[in-house]
Amino acid sequence: EIVLTQSPGTLSLSPGERATLSCRASQAIRSGSLAWYQQKPGQPPRLLIYGASGRATGIPDSFSGSGSGTDFTLSISRLEPEDFAVYYCQHYGDSPPVTFGQGTRLESK
Amino acid sequence: QVHLAQSGAEVKKPGASVKVSCKASGYTFINYYIYWVRQAPGQGLEWMGWINPNSGGTNYVQKFQGRVTMTRDTSISTAYMELSSLRSGDTAVYYCARERWVDTAMLLDLWGQGTLVTVSS
């Protein structure tokens, strides 16, 4: 079973700064199987990145994904107030088909 | 406009069952798998299983085997998730989500608003 470990657990930054969030898989995974979601309080998750680096429809280009093998990164180039939220990585594989990381909380300093 | 609309909040006693609905609109229901994901208060996301609305085929997480049943009614473009033998640890927001594929990438691109299920005596 693939386990996704996200770090840091909480990231405190100021608007305008750059955010770098990590997702590490317990074994090498196919890049096409890695996605990132943003979740704000009281809302469902929102798809940001699919296939490790593809930006979902309507997602600003300040969001970017990268990585391969076991290490994947979500970057936000310049934080806006609305970017402070919880971010999850998600893997699609064989058994189980879907696993989520535990999340990284991005909070405003 | 594509949309998944879920049923309202539920309060259930331990040992009871709950059935949550997820009505699709704006797209062809049978063409996309529906996933069910839950989130306990203050916790992360937990995948429960999926249903193929076309065939009715399902795949459940082993943890929920025997307690969860996912069904659909294609005539009204609605998927259902029923969880039985409820316990306090099942208190969570339950989401349905649509699976889509872009080349070889799987994504959950459309989510319902969530249904809060509270299990309390």
mmCIF file of C-alpha atoms in Angstrom:
data_model
loop_
_atom_site.group_PDB
_atom_site.id
_atom_site.type_symbol
_atom_site.label_atom_id
_atom_site.label_comp_id
_atom_site.label_asym_id
_atom_site.label_seq_id
_atom_site.Cartn_x
_atom_site.Cartn_y
_atom_site.Cartn_z
ATOM 1 C CA GLU A 1 0.000 0.000 0.000
ATOM 2 C CA ILE A 2 1.278 3.424 -0.967
ATOM 3 C CA VAL A 3 1.505 5.890 1.932
ATOM 4 C CA LEU A 4 1.724 9.607 1.182
ATOM 5 C CA THR A 5 3.488 11.792 3.745
ATOM 6 C CA GLN A 6 3.046 15.537 3.462
ATOM 7 C CA SER A 7 5.357 18.104 4.974
ATOM 8 C CA PRO A 8 5.359 20.385 6.736
ATOM 9 C CA GLY A 9 2.220 19.786 8.762
ATOM 10 C CA THR A 10 1.707 23.526 9.059
ATOM 11 C CA LEU A 11 3.346 26.275 7.034
ATOM 12 C CA SER A 12 3.168 29.871 8.223
ATOM 13 C CA LEU A 13 3.853 32.476 5.560
ATOM 14 C CA SER A 14 2.848 36.011 4.668
ATOM 15 C CA PRO A 15 0.917 37.160 1.614
ATOM 16 C CA GLY A 16 3.276 37.722 -1.289
ATOM 17 C CA GLU A 17 5.680 35.005 -0.190
ATOM 18 C CA ARG A 18 6.335 31.741 -2.016
ATOM 19 C CA ALA A 19 5.000 28.462 -0.600
ATOM 20 C CA THR A 20 6.524 25.049 -1.190
ATOM 21 C CA LEU A 21 4.587 21.988 -0.030
ATOM 22 C CA SER A 22 5.975 18.462 -0.168
ATOM 23 C CA CYS A 23 4.335 15.071 -0.728
ATOM 24 C CA ARG A 24 6.490 11.987 -0.408
ATOM 25 C CA ALA A 25 5.321 8.518 -1.458
ATOM 26 C CA SER A 26 6.431 5.368 0.359
ATOM 27 C CA GLN A 27 7.472 3.909 -2.996
ATOM 28 C CA ALA A 28 7.892 5.213 -6.491
ATOM 29 C CA ILE A 29 4.634 6.109 -8.174
ATOM 30 C CA ARG A 30 3.611 7.074 -11.679
ATOM 31 C CA SER A 31 3.524 10.857 -12.092
ATOM 32 C CA GLY A 32 0.152 10.639 -13.763
ATOM 33 C CA SER A 33 -1.285 9.244 -10.547
ATOM 34 C CA LEU A 34 -0.561 12.249 -8.314
ATOM 35 C CA ALA A 35 -3.011 15.104 -7.755
ATOM 36 C CA TRP A 36 -3.275 18.075 -5.399
ATOM 37 C CA TYR A 37 -6.400 19.545 -3.804
ATOM 38 C CA GLN A 38 -7.122 22.685 -1.818
ATOM 39 C CA GLN A 39 -9.720 22.717 0.934
ATOM 40 C CA LYS A 40 -11.084 25.740 2.774
ATOM 41 C CA PRO A 41 -13.174 25.491 5.953
ATOM 42 C CA GLY A 42 -16.709 24.296 5.317
ATOM 43 C CA GLN A 43 -16.023 23.586 1.652
ATOM 44 C CA PRO A 44 -15.304 20.425 -0.335
ATOM 45 C CA PRO A 45 -11.832 19.873 -1.741
ATOM 46 C CA ARG A 46 -11.023 21.643 -4.991
ATOM 47 C CA LEU A 47 -8.809 20.095 -7.640
ATOM 48 C CA LEU A 48 -5.666 22.130 -8.301
ATOM 49 C CA ILE A 49 -3.134 19.877 -10.035
ATOM 50 C CA TYR A 50 -3.429 16.513 -11.769
ATOM 51 C CA GLY A 51 -0.829 14.236 -13.271
ATOM 52 C CA ALA A 52 1.718 15.853 -10.926
ATOM 53 C CA SER A 53 2.015 19.033 -13.023
ATOM 54 C CA GLY A 54 -1.191 19.657 -14.981
ATOM 55 C CA ARG A 55 -3.153 22.669 -13.816
ATOM 56 C CA ALA A 56 -6.906 22.154 -13.486
ATOM 57 C CA THR A 57 -9.362 24.430 -15.245
ATOM 58 C CA GLY A 58 -9.575 27.855 -13.676
ATOM 59 C CA ILE A 59 -6.543 27.441 -11.436
ATOM 60 C CA PRO A 60 -4.217 30.464 -11.584
ATOM 61 C CA ASP A 61 -0.701 29.986 -12.889
ATOM 62 C CA SER A 62 0.677 30.948 -9.494
ATOM 63 C CA PHE A 63 0.034 27.269 -8.652
ATOM 64 C CA SER A 64 2.434 24.701 -10.062
ATOM 65 C CA GLY A 65 3.197 21.054 -9.432
ATOM 66 C CA SER A 66 6.353 19.099 -10.035
ATOM 67 C CA GLY A 67 8.142 15.920 -9.096
ATOM 68 C CA SER A 68 8.546 12.283 -9.974
ATOM 69 C CA GLY A 69 9.269 8.946 -8.364
ATOM 70 C CA THR A 70 8.647 9.425 -4.666
ATOM 71 C CA ASP A 71 8.949 13.215 -4.257
ATOM 72 C CA PHE A 72 6.359 15.705 -5.401
ATOM 73 C CA THR A 73 5.956 19.413 -4.768
ATOM 74 C CA LEU A 74 3.155 21.938 -4.927
ATOM 75 C CA SER A 75 4.389 25.505 -5.260
ATOM 76 C CA ILE A 76 2.476 28.740 -4.943
ATOM 77 C CA SER A 77 4.604 31.492 -6.377
ATOM 78 C CA ARG A 78 3.067 34.495 -4.638
ATOM 79 C CA LEU A 79 0.555 33.940 -1.885
ATOM 80 C CA GLU A 80 -2.781 35.680 -2.045
ATOM 81 C CA PRO A 81 -5.062 35.932 1.022
ATOM 82 C CA GLU A 82 -7.423 33.348 -0.474
ATOM 83 C CA ASP A 83 -4.619 30.776 -0.799
ATOM 84 C CA PHE A 84 -4.478 30.104 2.929
ATOM 85 C CA ALA A 85 -6.125 26.695 3.284
ATOM 86 C CA VAL A 86 -5.351 23.006 3.728
ATOM 87 C CA TYR A 87 -3.696 21.183 0.842
ATOM 88 C CA TYR A 88 -3.865 17.449 0.169
ATOM 89 C CA CYS A 89 -1.973 15.255 -2.235
ATOM 90 C CA GLN A 90 -3.722 12.169 -3.584
ATOM 91 C CA HIS A 91 -2.500 9.041 -5.328
ATOM 92 C CA TYR A 92 -4.406 6.758 -7.657
ATOM 93 C CA GLY A 93 -3.084 3.223 -7.855
ATOM 94 C CA ASP A 94 -3.984 -0.417 -7.479
ATOM 95 C CA SER A 95 -4.735 -1.364 -3.914
ATOM 96 C CA PRO A 96 -6.204 0.666 -2.525
ATOM 97 C CA PRO A 97 -7.063 2.705 -5.596
ATOM 98 C CA VAL A 98 -7.057 6.021 -3.782
ATOM 99 C CA THR A 99 -4.957 7.363 -0.917
ATOM 100 C CA PHE A 100 -4.627 10.874 0.439
ATOM 101 C CA GLY A 101 -1.811 12.534 2.292
ATOM 102 C CA GLN A 102 -2.598 13.843 5.765
ATOM 103 C CA GLY A 103 -2.625 17.428 4.557
ATOM 104 C CA THR A 104 -0.563 20.597 4.991
ATOM 105 C CA ARG A 105 -2.184 23.599 6.616
ATOM 106 C CA LEU A 106 -1.027 26.850 5.037
ATOM 107 C CA GLU A 107 -1.666 29.672 7.466
ATOM 108 C CA SER A 108 -1.121 33.391 7.336
ATOM 109 C CA LYS A 109 1.702 34.645 9.505
ATOM 110 C CA GLN B 1 -23.537 23.719 -15.350
ATOM 111 C CA VAL B 2 -22.105 20.529 -13.909
ATOM 112 C CA HIS B 3 -23.064 19.901 -10.313
ATOM 113 C CA LEU B 4 -23.303 17.234 -7.629
ATOM 114 C CA ALA B 5 -25.994 17.928 -5.044
ATOM 115 C CA GLN B 6 -25.996 15.886 -1.844
ATOM 116 C CA SER B 7 -28.747 15.217 0.648
ATOM 117 C CA GLY B 8 -28.968 17.058 3.928
ATOM 118 C CA ALA B 9 -27.390 16.476 7.304
ATOM 119 C CA GLU B 10 -28.361 13.417 9.320
ATOM 120 C CA VAL B 11 -28.287 12.520 12.997
ATOM 121 C CA LYS B 12 -28.300 8.821 13.762
ATOM 122 C CA LYS B 13 -28.045 6.621 16.817
ATOM 123 C CA PRO B 14 -25.297 4.035 17.166
ATOM 124 C CA GLY B 15 -26.190 0.849 15.347
ATOM 125 C CA ALA B 16 -28.434 2.595 12.846
ATOM 126 C CA SER B 17 -27.883 3.056 9.112
ATOM 127 C CA VAL B 18 -27.645 6.171 6.995
ATOM 128 C CA LYS B 19 -28.160 6.620 3.276
ATOM 129 C CA VAL B 20 -26.670 9.670 1.568
ATOM 130 C CA SER B 21 -27.644 10.681 -1.943
ATOM 131 C CA CYS B 22 -25.663 12.482 -4.611
ATOM 132 C CA LYS B 23 -27.588 13.854 -7.595
ATOM 133 C CA ALA B 24 -25.634 14.684 -10.744
ATOM 134 C CA SER B 25 -26.636 17.361 -13.224
ATOM 135 C CA GLY B 26 -25.123 19.006 -16.281
ATOM 136 C CA TYR B 27 -23.339 15.930 -17.596
ATOM 137 C CA THR B 28 -24.026 12.321 -18.601
ATOM 138 C CA PHE B 29 -24.239 10.510 -15.282
ATOM 139 C CA ILE B 30 -23.335 7.033 -16.510
ATOM 140 C CA ASN B 31 -20.085 8.155 -18.117
ATOM 141 C CA TYR B 32 -18.161 8.915 -14.905
ATOM 142 C CA TYR B 33 -17.424 6.910 -11.780
ATOM 143 C CA ILE B 34 -18.613 8.382 -8.484
ATOM 144 C CA TYR B 35 -16.266 8.237 -5.517
ATOM 145 C CA TRP B 36 -17.236 8.573 -1.862
ATOM 146 C CA VAL B 37 -14.803 10.285 0.502
ATOM 147 C CA ARG B 38 -15.344 11.098 4.152
ATOM 148 C CA GLN B 39 -13.754 13.557 6.545
ATOM 149 C CA ALA B 40 -14.030 13.255 10.304
ATOM 150 C CA PRO B 41 -14.100 16.533 12.252
ATOM 151 C CA GLY B 42 -10.717 18.231 12.042
ATOM 152 C CA GLN B 43 -9.235 15.291 10.164
ATOM 153 C CA GLY B 44 -8.064 14.485 6.643
ATOM 154 C CA LEU B 45 -9.750 12.859 3.681
ATOM 155 C CA GLU B 46 -10.545 9.137 3.616
ATOM 156 C CA TRP B 47 -11.603 7.321 0.461
ATOM 157 C CA MET B 48 -14.438 4.841 1.006
ATOM 158 C CA GLY B 49 -15.057 3.409 -2.424
ATOM 159 C CA TRP B 50 -16.474 4.018 -5.861
ATOM 160 C CA ILE B 51 -19.381 3.025 -8.028
ATOM 161 C CA ASN B 52 -19.541 2.729 -11.792
ATOM 162 C CA PRO B 53 -22.927 4.303 -12.564
ATOM 163 C CA ASN B 54 -23.089 2.529 -15.908
ATOM 164 C CA SER B 55 -22.724 -1.043 -14.679
ATOM 165 C CA GLY B 56 -23.402 -0.616 -10.976
ATOM 166 C CA GLY B 57 -20.045 -2.195 -10.217
ATOM 167 C CA THR B 58 -18.419 -1.139 -6.971
ATOM 168 C CA ASN B 59 -15.074 -1.161 -5.203
ATOM 169 C CA TYR B 60 -14.995 -0.631 -1.453
ATOM 170 C CA VAL B 61 -12.115 0.026 0.910
ATOM 171 C CA GLN B 62 -11.564 -3.124 2.927
ATOM 172 C CA LYS B 63 -12.133 -1.178 6.143
ATOM 173 C CA PHE B 64 -15.780 -0.631 5.166
ATOM 174 C CA GLN B 65 -16.482 -4.014 3.596
ATOM 175 C CA GLY B 66 -19.708 -5.430 4.937
ATOM 176 C CA ARG B 67 -20.925 -2.065 6.220
ATOM 177 C CA VAL B 68 -21.057 0.087 3.101
ATOM 178 C CA THR B 69 -23.270 -0.270 0.058
ATOM 179 C CA MET B 70 -23.036 2.016 -2.952
ATOM 180 C CA THR B 71 -25.880 2.033 -5.437
ATOM 181 C CA ARG B 72 -27.265 4.227 -8.164
ATOM 182 C CA ASP B 73 -30.504 5.097 -9.923
ATOM 183 C CA THR B 74 -29.680 6.055 -13.496
ATOM 184 C CA SER B 75 -33.231 7.255 -14.149
ATOM 185 C CA ILE B 76 -32.653 10.185 -11.801
ATOM 186 C CA SER B 77 -28.847 10.464 -12.154
ATOM 187 C CA THR B 78 -28.336 9.800 -8.473
ATOM 188 C CA ALA B 79 -25.751 7.801 -6.561
ATOM 189 C CA TYR B 80 -26.244 6.563 -3.011
ATOM 190 C CA MET B 81 -23.944 5.557 -0.188
ATOM 191 C CA GLU B 82 -25.424 3.580 2.692
ATOM 192 C CA LEU B 83 -23.399 2.915 5.818
ATOM 193 C CA SER B 84 -24.743 0.529 8.421
ATOM 194 C CA SER B 85 -23.927 -0.367 12.037
ATOM 195 C CA LEU B 86 -22.984 3.229 12.684
ATOM 196 C CA ARG B 87 -20.671 4.115 15.557
ATOM 197 C CA SER B 88 -19.406 7.393 16.925
ATOM 198 C CA GLY B 89 -16.274 7.135 14.799
ATOM 199 C CA ASP B 90 -18.432 7.392 11.677
ATOM 200 C CA THR B 91 -19.316 10.981 12.528
ATOM 201 C CA ALA B 92 -17.982 12.845 9.520
ATOM 202 C CA VAL B 93 -18.768 14.863 6.438
ATOM 203 C CA TYR B 94 -19.375 12.522 3.531
ATOM 204 C CA TYR B 95 -18.547 13.741 0.025
ATOM 205 C CA CYS B 96 -19.298 12.341 -3.388
ATOM 206 C CA ALA B 97 -16.925 13.235 -6.209
ATOM 207 C CA ARG B 98 -16.742 12.596 -9.932
ATOM 208 C CA GLU B 99 -13.772 10.762 -11.369
ATOM 209 C CA ARG B 100 -12.368 11.977 -14.655
ATOM 210 C CA TRP B 101 -9.395 10.933 -16.723
ATOM 211 C CA VAL B 102 -7.059 13.173 -18.681
ATOM 212 C CA ASP B 103 -4.735 10.918 -20.638
ATOM 213 C CA THR B 104 -3.360 8.631 -17.904
ATOM 214 C CA ALA B 105 -4.114 11.000 -15.038
ATOM 215 C CA MET B 106 -7.036 10.340 -12.714
ATOM 216 C CA LEU B 107 -8.623 13.336 -11.048
ATOM 217 C CA LEU B 108 -11.627 14.119 -8.901
ATOM 218 C CA ASP B 109 -12.800 17.239 -10.646
ATOM 219 C CA LEU B 110 -16.302 17.734 -9.294
ATOM 220 C CA TRP B 111 -17.370 17.429 -5.655
ATOM 221 C CA GLY B 112 -20.659 17.524 -3.843
ATOM 222 C CA GLN B 113 -21.123 20.016 -1.050
ATOM 223 C CA GLY B 114 -20.821 17.340 1.608
ATOM 224 C CA THR B 115 -23.288 15.718 4.004
ATOM 225 C CA LEU B 116 -22.662 15.829 7.736
ATOM 226 C CA VAL B 117 -23.559 12.580 9.452
ATOM 227 C CA THR B 118 -23.561 12.726 13.232
ATOM 228 C CA VAL B 119 -23.732 9.511 15.225
ATOM 229 C CA SER B 120 -24.822 10.119 18.769
ATOM 230 C CA SER B 121 -26.924 8.416 21.393
#
